Structures are given as C-alpha cells and as structure tokens.
C-alpha cells in the first residue's frame, strides 16, 4: 500500500503552516499499526517530515518521518483509507 497518494500531497499544508493552531489543526491523513501506534498528519514538508499527533505509549504533538514509518519492522504501517479529516483534538478525544 502506498502511504501517501498524490491527492494526500495536494491536501496537506506545508510544514509550519498551521503553527499556533495546536490541537485545532486539521489532520488529513491517518497512519496506524493495527492495535499499536497511530499517527495523524496535519503538515508535511513535501519530502520526509510530518507534523501531527502521535498516539502510542503517550499522546504527543511532534514531527515524525516517512522514512521511519516505512522502516518499522514487524507489522507494517498502513494508511486508513476511510479516515475523514478532523481536528487533532477530535482524533485524540474520539480515538478516530
């Protein structure tokens, strides 16, 4: 499965464009490892670096890398094909 589609790239704001929005920023893409980690993407630098909400042992806002997601061993990272854009706050509170 392709993690990012050309349509995803058109939707995602550039890295830094949603500064100041915090949890009100919109997540456009969701990646996950079934039963473990989830990444909600609100920004992308166009090459490798994302910004968004990471849900794992703890929930936190921060940067993460496409290269890192692709290199996770064991279970593969998947893109949620049915995810609808939502605020990062909604993603955290409703566990979207």
CSV table of N, CA, C and O in Angstrom, one decimal:
chain,number,residue,atom,x,y,z
A,1,UNK,N,0.8,-1.2,0.0
A,1,UNK,CA,0.0,0.0,0.0
A,1,UNK,C,0.9,1.2,0.0
A,1,UNK,O,1.8,1.3,0.8
A,2,UNK,N,0.5,2.2,-0.8
A,2,UNK,CA,1.2,3.5,-0.9
A,2,UNK,C,0.8,4.3,0.3
A,2,UNK,O,-0.4,4.5,0.5
A,3,UNK,N,1.7,4.8,1.1
A,3,UNK,CA,1.4,5.5,2.3
A,3,UNK,C,0.8,6.9,2.0
A,3,UNK,O,-0.1,7.4,2.6
A,4,UNK,N,1.4,7.6,1.0
A,4,UNK,CA,0.9,8.9,0.6
A,4,UNK,C,0.5,8.9,-0.9
A,4,UNK,O,1.2,8.4,-1.7
A,5,UNK,N,-0.7,9.3,-1.2
A,5,UNK,CA,-1.2,9.4,-2.6
A,5,UNK,C,-0.9,10.9,-3.1
A,5,UNK,O,-0.8,11.8,-2.3
A,6,UNK,N,-1.0,11.0,-4.4
A,6,UNK,CA,-0.9,12.4,-4.9
A,6,UNK,C,-2.0,13.3,-4.4
A,6,UNK,O,-1.8,14.5,-4.1
A,7,UNK,N,-3.2,12.8,-4.1
A,7,UNK,CA,-4.3,13.5,-3.5
A,7,UNK,C,-4.0,14.0,-2.1
A,7,UNK,O,-4.3,15.1,-1.7
A,8,UNK,N,-3.3,13.1,-1.3
A,8,UNK,CA,-2.9,13.5,0.0
A,8,UNK,C,-1.9,14.6,0.0
A,8,UNK,O,-2.0,15.6,0.7
A,9,UNK,N,-1.0,14.6,-1.0
A,9,UNK,CA,0.1,15.6,-1.1
A,9,UNK,C,-0.6,17.0,-1.4
A,9,UNK,O,-0.1,18.0,-0.9
A,10,UNK,N,-1.6,17.0,-2.2
A,10,UNK,CA,-2.3,18.2,-2.5
A,10,UNK,C,-3.0,18.8,-1.3
A,10,UNK,O,-3.1,20.1,-1.2
A,11,UNK,N,-3.6,18.0,-0.4
A,11,UNK,CA,-4.3,18.5,0.8
A,11,UNK,C,-3.5,19.0,1.9
A,11,UNK,O,-3.9,19.9,2.6
A,12,UNK,N,-2.3,18.3,2.1
A,12,UNK,CA,-1.5,18.6,3.3
A,12,UNK,C,-0.9,20.0,3.3
A,12,UNK,O,-0.1,20.3,2.3
A,13,UNK,N,-1.1,20.8,4.3
A,13,UNK,CA,-0.3,22.0,4.5
A,13,UNK,C,1.2,21.8,4.6
A,13,UNK,O,1.6,20.7,5.1
A,14,UNK,N,1.9,22.8,4.2
A,14,UNK,CA,3.4,22.7,4.3
A,14,UNK,C,3.8,22.7,5.8
A,14,UNK,O,3.0,23.3,6.6
A,15,UNK,N,4.9,22.2,6.1
A,15,UNK,CA,5.4,22.2,7.5
A,15,UNK,C,5.5,23.6,8.0
A,15,UNK,O,6.1,24.5,7.3
A,16,UNK,N,4.8,23.9,9.1
A,16,UNK,CA,4.8,25.2,9.7
A,16,UNK,C,3.6,26.0,9.4
A,16,UNK,O,3.4,27.0,10.1
A,17,UNK,N,2.8,25.6,8.4
A,17,UNK,CA,1.7,26.4,8.0
A,17,UNK,C,0.6,26.5,9.1
A,17,UNK,O,-0.2,27.5,9.1
A,18,UNK,N,0.5,25.5,9.9
A,18,UNK,CA,-0.6,25.5,11.0
A,18,UNK,C,-0.1,25.9,12.3
A,18,UNK,O,-0.7,25.7,13.3
A,19,UNK,N,1.2,26.5,12.4
A,19,UNK,CA,1.7,26.9,13.7
A,19,UNK,C,0.7,27.8,14.4
A,19,UNK,O,0.1,28.6,13.8
A,20,UNK,N,0.6,27.5,15.7
A,20,UNK,CA,-0.3,28.3,16.5
A,20,UNK,C,-1.7,27.7,16.6
A,20,UNK,O,-2.5,28.1,17.5
A,21,UNK,N,-2.0,26.7,15.8
A,21,UNK,CA,-3.4,26.1,15.9
A,21,UNK,C,-3.5,25.0,16.9
A,21,UNK,O,-4.5,24.7,17.4
A,22,UNK,N,-2.3,24.5,17.3
A,22,UNK,CA,-2.3,23.4,18.3
A,22,UNK,C,-3.2,22.3,17.9
A,22,UNK,O,-3.2,21.8,16.8
A,23,UNK,N,-4.0,21.9,18.8
A,23,UNK,CA,-4.9,20.7,18.6
A,23,UNK,C,-6.1,21.1,17.7
A,23,UNK,O,-6.9,20.2,17.4
A,24,UNK,N,-6.3,22.3,17.3
A,24,UNK,CA,-7.3,22.7,16.4
A,24,UNK,C,-6.9,22.5,15.0
A,24,UNK,O,-7.7,22.6,14.1
A,25,UNK,N,-5.6,22.2,14.7
A,25,UNK,CA,-5.2,21.9,13.4
A,25,UNK,C,-5.9,20.7,12.8
A,25,UNK,O,-6.2,19.8,13.6
A,26,UNK,N,-6.1,20.6,11.5
A,26,UNK,CA,-6.8,19.5,10.9
A,26,UNK,C,-5.8,18.4,10.5
A,26,UNK,O,-4.7,18.7,10.0
A,27,UNK,N,-6.2,17.2,10.9
A,27,UNK,CA,-5.4,16.0,10.4
A,27,UNK,C,-6.1,15.5,9.1
A,27,UNK,O,-7.3,15.4,9.1
A,28,UNK,N,-5.3,15.4,8.1
A,28,UNK,CA,-5.8,15.0,6.8
A,28,UNK,C,-5.5,13.5,6.5
A,28,UNK,O,-6.2,12.9,5.6
A,29,UNK,N,-4.5,12.9,7.1
A,29,UNK,CA,-4.1,11.6,6.9
A,29,UNK,C,-3.9,10.8,8.2
A,29,UNK,O,-3.4,11.5,9.1
A,30,UNK,N,-4.3,9.6,8.2
A,30,UNK,CA,-4.0,8.8,9.4
A,30,UNK,C,-3.3,7.5,9.0
A,30,UNK,O,-3.6,6.8,8.1
A,31,UNK,N,-2.1,7.3,9.7
A,31,UNK,CA,-1.4,6.0,9.6
A,31,UNK,C,-1.5,5.3,10.9
A,31,UNK,O,-1.7,5.8,11.9
A,32,UNK,N,-1.4,3.9,10.8
A,32,UNK,CA,-1.5,3.2,12.0
A,32,UNK,C,-0.8,1.8,11.8
A,32,UNK,O,-0.6,1.3,10.7
A,33,UNK,N,-0.5,1.2,13.0
A,33,UNK,CA,0.0,-0.2,13.1
A,33,UNK,C,-1.2,-0.8,13.9
A,33,UNK,O,-1.4,-0.4,15.0
A,34,UNK,N,-1.9,-1.7,13.3
A,34,UNK,CA,-3.1,-2.3,14.0
A,34,UNK,C,-2.8,-2.7,15.4
A,34,UNK,O,-1.9,-3.5,15.7
A,35,UNK,N,-3.6,-2.1,16.3
A,35,UNK,CA,-3.5,-2.4,17.7
A,35,UNK,C,-2.4,-1.8,18.5
A,35,UNK,O,-2.2,-2.0,19.7
A,36,UNK,N,-1.6,-0.9,17.8
A,36,UNK,CA,-0.5,-0.3,18.5
A,36,UNK,C,-0.5,1.2,18.3
A,36,UNK,O,-1.2,1.9,19.0
A,37,UNK,N,0.4,1.8,17.4
A,37,UNK,CA,0.6,3.2,17.2
A,37,UNK,C,-0.3,3.8,16.2
A,37,UNK,O,-0.7,3.1,15.2
A,38,UNK,N,-0.6,5.1,16.3
A,38,UNK,CA,-1.4,5.8,15.3
A,38,UNK,C,-0.7,7.2,15.1
A,38,UNK,O,-0.3,7.8,16.1
A,39,UNK,N,-0.7,7.6,13.9
A,39,UNK,CA,-0.1,8.9,13.5
A,39,UNK,C,-1.1,9.7,12.7
A,39,UNK,O,-1.6,9.2,11.7
A,40,UNK,N,-1.5,10.9,13.2
A,40,UNK,CA,-2.4,11.8,12.5
A,40,UNK,C,-1.6,12.9,11.9
A,40,UNK,O,-0.9,13.7,12.6
A,41,UNK,N,-1.7,13.1,10.6
A,41,UNK,CA,-0.8,14.1,9.9
A,41,UNK,C,-1.6,15.4,9.6
A,41,UNK,O,-2.6,15.3,9.0
A,42,UNK,N,-1.0,16.5,10.1
A,42,UNK,CA,-1.6,17.8,9.8
A,42,UNK,C,-0.7,18.6,8.9
A,42,UNK,O,-1.2,19.6,8.3
A,43,UNK,N,0.6,18.3,8.8
A,43,UNK,CA,1.5,19.0,7.9
A,43,UNK,C,2.6,18.1,7.3
A,43,UNK,O,2.8,17.0,7.9
A,44,UNK,N,3.1,18.5,6.2
A,44,UNK,CA,4.2,17.7,5.5
A,44,UNK,C,5.1,18.6,4.8
A,44,UNK,O,4.7,19.6,4.2
A,45,UNK,N,6.4,18.3,4.9
A,45,UNK,CA,7.4,19.2,4.3
A,45,UNK,C,7.6,18.9,2.8
A,45,UNK,O,8.3,19.5,2.1
A,46,UNK,N,6.8,17.9,2.3
A,46,UNK,CA,6.9,17.5,0.9
A,46,UNK,C,7.9,16.5,0.5
A,46,UNK,O,8.0,16.0,-0.6
A,47,UNK,N,8.8,16.2,1.5
A,47,UNK,CA,9.8,15.2,1.3
A,47,UNK,C,9.8,14.0,2.3
A,47,UNK,O,9.7,12.9,1.9
A,48,UNK,N,10.0,14.3,3.6
A,48,UNK,CA,10.1,13.3,4.6
A,48,UNK,C,9.5,13.6,5.9
A,48,UNK,O,9.1,12.7,6.6
A,49,UNK,N,9.3,14.8,6.3
A,49,UNK,CA,9.0,15.2,7.7
A,49,UNK,C,7.5,15.6,7.8
A,49,UNK,O,7.0,16.4,7.0
A,50,UNK,N,6.8,14.9,8.7
A,50,UNK,CA,5.4,15.2,9.0
A,50,UNK,C,5.3,15.9,10.3
A,50,UNK,O,6.2,15.8,11.2
A,51,UNK,N,4.2,16.6,10.6
A,51,UNK,CA,3.9,17.1,11.9
A,51,UNK,C,2.5,16.7,12.2
A,51,UNK,O,1.6,16.7,11.3
A,52,UNK,N,2.2,16.3,13.4
A,52,UNK,CA,0.9,15.9,13.8
A,52,UNK,C,0.8,15.3,15.2
A,52,UNK,O,1.7,15.4,16.0
A,53,UNK,N,-0.2,14.5,15.4
A,53,UNK,CA,-0.5,13.9,16.7
A,53,UNK,C,0.0,12.4,16.6
A,53,UNK,O,-0.4,11.7,15.7
A,54,UNK,N,0.8,12.0,17.5
A,54,UNK,CA,1.3,10.6,17.6
A,54,UNK,C,0.6,10.0,18.9
A,54,UNK,O,0.7,10.5,20.0
A,55,UNK,N,0.0,8.9,18.7
A,55,UNK,CA,-0.7,8.2,19.8
A,55,UNK,C,0.0,6.8,19.9
A,55,UNK,O,0.0,6.0,19.0
A,56,UNK,N,0.7,6.6,21.0
A,56,UNK,CA,1.4,5.4,21.3
A,56,UNK,C,1.3,5.2,22.8
A,56,UNK,O,0.3,5.1,23.4
A,57,UNK,N,2.5,5.1,23.4
A,57,UNK,CA,2.5,5.0,24.9
A,57,UNK,C,1.9,6.2,25.5
A,57,UNK,O,1.3,6.2,26.6
A,58,UNK,N,2.1,7.4,24.9
A,58,UNK,CA,1.5,8.7,25.3
A,58,UNK,C,1.0,9.4,24.0
A,58,UNK,O,1.5,9.0,22.9
A,59,UNK,N,0.2,10.3,24.2
A,59,UNK,CA,-0.2,11.2,23.1
A,59,UNK,C,0.7,12.4,23.1
A,59,UNK,O,0.9,13.0,24.1
A,60,UNK,N,1.2,12.8,21.9
A,60,UNK,CA,2.0,14.0,21.8
A,60,UNK,C,2.0,14.5,20.4
A,60,UNK,O,1.9,13.8,19.4
A,61,UNK,N,2.1,15.9,20.3
A,61,UNK,CA,2.3,16.6,19.1
A,61,UNK,C,3.8,16.6,18.7
A,61,UNK,O,4.6,16.8,19.6
A,62,UNK,N,4.1,16.4,17.5
A,62,UNK,CA,5.5,16.4,17.1
A,62,UNK,C,5.7,16.0,15.7
A,62,UNK,O,4.8,15.7,14.9
A,63,UNK,N,7.0,16.0,15.3
A,63,UNK,CA,7.4,15.6,14.0
A,63,UNK,C,7.7,14.1,13.9
A,63,UNK,O,8.1,13.5,14.9
A,64,UNK,N,7.5,13.5,12.8
A,64,UNK,CA,7.8,12.2,12.5
A,64,UNK,C,8.2,12.0,11.1
A,64,UNK,O,7.8,12.9,10.2
A,65,UNK,N,8.8,11.0,10.7
A,65,UNK,CA,9.4,10.8,9.4
A,65,UNK,C,8.7,9.7,8.6
A,65,UNK,O,8.5,8.6,9.1
A,66,UNK,N,8.5,10.0,7.3
A,66,UNK,CA,8.0,9.0,6.4
A,66,UNK,C,9.0,7.8,6.3
A,66,UNK,O,8.6,6.7,6.3
A,67,UNK,N,10.3,8.1,6.2
A,67,UNK,CA,11.3,7.1,6.2
A,67,UNK,C,11.2,6.2,7.4
A,67,UNK,O,11.3,4.9,7.3
A,68,UNK,N,11.0,6.7,8.6
A,68,UNK,CA,10.9,5.9,9.8
A,68,UNK,C,9.6,5.1,9.7
A,68,UNK,O,9.7,3.9,10.1
A,69,UNK,N,8.5,5.6,9.3
A,69,UNK,CA,7.3,4.8,9.2
A,69,UNK,C,7.5,3.6,8.3
A,69,UNK,O,7.0,2.5,8.6
A,70,UNK,N,8.1,3.9,7.1
A,70,UNK,CA,8.4,2.8,6.2
A,70,UNK,C,9.3,1.7,6.7
A,70,UNK,O,9.3,0.6,6.2
A,71,UNK,N,10.2,2.1,7.7
A,71,UNK,CA,11.2,1.2,8.2
A,71,UNK,C,10.8,0.4,9.4
A,71,UNK,O,11.6,-0.4,9.9
A,72,UNK,N,9.6,0.6,9.9
A,72,UNK,CA,9.1,-0.1,11.1
A,72,UNK,C,9.1,-1.6,10.8
A,72,UNK,O,8.4,-2.0,9.8
A,73,UNK,N,9.7,-2.4,11.6
A,73,UNK,CA,9.8,-3.9,11.3
A,73,UNK,C,8.6,-4.5,12.1
A,73,UNK,O,8.0,-4.0,12.9
A,74,UNK,N,8.3,-5.7,11.7
A,74,UNK,CA,7.2,-6.5,12.2
A,74,UNK,C,5.9,-6.2,11.5
A,74,UNK,O,5.9,-6.3,10.3
A,75,UNK,N,4.9,-5.6,12.1
A,75,UNK,CA,3.7,-5.2,11.5
A,75,UNK,C,3.9,-4.0,10.6
A,75,UNK,O,4.6,-3.1,11.0
A,76,UNK,N,3.3,-3.9,9.5
A,76,UNK,CA,3.6,-2.8,8.6
A,76,UNK,C,2.6,-1.6,8.9
A,76,UNK,O,1.5,-1.8,9.4
A,77,UNK,N,3.1,-0.4,8.7
A,77,UNK,CA,2.3,0.8,8.9
A,77,UNK,C,1.3,0.9,7.7
A,77,UNK,O,1.7,0.6,6.5
A,78,UNK,N,0.0,1.2,8.0
A,78,UNK,CA,-1.0,1.3,7.0
A,78,UNK,C,-1.6,2.7,7.0
A,78,UNK,O,-1.5,3.4,8.0
A,79,UNK,N,-2.2,3.1,5.9
A,79,UNK,CA,-2.9,4.3,5.8
A,79,UNK,C,-4.4,4.0,5.9
A,79,UNK,O,-4.9,3.1,5.3
A,80,UNK,N,-5.1,4.7,6.8
A,80,UNK,CA,-6.5,4.5,7.0
A,80,UNK,C,-7.2,5.1,5.7
A,80,UNK,O,-7.4,6.3,5.6
A,81,UNK,N,-7.7,4.2,4.9
A,81,UNK,CA,-8.4,4.6,3.7
A,81,UNK,C,-9.7,5.3,3.9
A,81,UNK,O,-10.3,6.0,3.0
A,82,UNK,N,-10.3,5.1,5.1
A,82,UNK,CA,-11.6,5.6,5.4
A,82,UNK,C,-11.6,6.8,6.3
A,82,UNK,O,-12.7,7.4,6.7
A,83,UNK,N,-10.4,7.3,6.7
A,83,UNK,CA,-10.3,8.4,7.6
A,83,UNK,C,-10.8,9.7,6.9
A,83,UNK,O,-10.5,10.0,5.8
A,84,UNK,N,-11.6,10.4,7.7
A,84,UNK,CA,-12.1,11.7,7.2
A,84,UNK,C,-11.4,12.8,8.0
A,84,UNK,O,-11.2,12.7,9.2
A,85,UNK,N,-11.0,13.9,7.4
A,85,UNK,CA,-10.3,15.0,8.1
A,85,UNK,C,-11.0,15.4,9.3
A,85,UNK,O,-12.2,15.5,9.3
A,86,UNK,N,-10.2,15.6,10.4
A,86,UNK,CA,-10.8,16.0,11.7
A,86,UNK,C,-9.7,16.8,12.4
A,86,UNK,O,-8.5,16.7,12.1
A,87,UNK,N,-10.1,17.6,13.4
A,87,UNK,CA,-9.1,18.3,14.2
A,87,UNK,C,-8.3,17.2,15.0
A,87,UNK,O,-8.8,16.2,15.3
A,88,UNK,N,-7.1,17.6,15.4
A,88,UNK,CA,-6.2,16.7,16.2
A,88,UNK,C,-6.9,16.5,17.5
A,88,UNK,O,-6.8,15.4,18.0
A,89,UNK,N,-7.6,17.5,18.0
A,89,UNK,CA,-8.4,17.3,19.3
A,89,UNK,C,-9.4,16.2,19.1
A,89,UNK,O,-9.6,15.4,20.0
A,90,UNK,N,-10.2,16.2,18.0
A,90,UNK,CA,-11.2,15.2,17.8
A,90,UNK,C,-10.5,13.8,17.6
A,90,UNK,O,-11.1,12.8,18.2
A,91,UNK,N,-9.4,13.8,17.0
A,91,UNK,CA,-8.7,12.5,16.8
A,91,UNK,C,-8.3,11.9,18.2
A,91,UNK,O,-8.4,10.7,18.4
A,92,UNK,N,-7.8,12.8,19.0
A,92,UNK,CA,-7.4,12.3,20.4
A,92,UNK,C,-8.6,11.9,21.2
A,92,UNK,O,-8.6,10.9,21.8
A,93,UNK,N,-9.6,12.8,21.3
A,93,UNK,CA,-10.8,12.6,22.2
A,93,UNK,C,-11.7,11.5,21.7
A,93,UNK,O,-12.3,10.7,22.5
A,94,UNK,N,-11.9,11.3,20.4
A,94,UNK,CA,-12.8,10.3,19.9
A,94,UNK,C,-12.1,9.1,19.4
A,94,UNK,O,-12.8,8.1,18.9
A,95,UNK,N,-10.8,9.1,19.5
A,95,UNK,CA,-10.0,7.9,19.0
A,95,UNK,C,-10.4,7.5,17.6
A,95,UNK,O,-10.7,6.4,17.3
A,96,UNK,N,-10.4,8.5,16.7
A,96,UNK,CA,-10.7,8.3,15.3
A,96,UNK,C,-9.7,7.4,14.6
A,96,UNK,O,-8.6,7.4,14.8
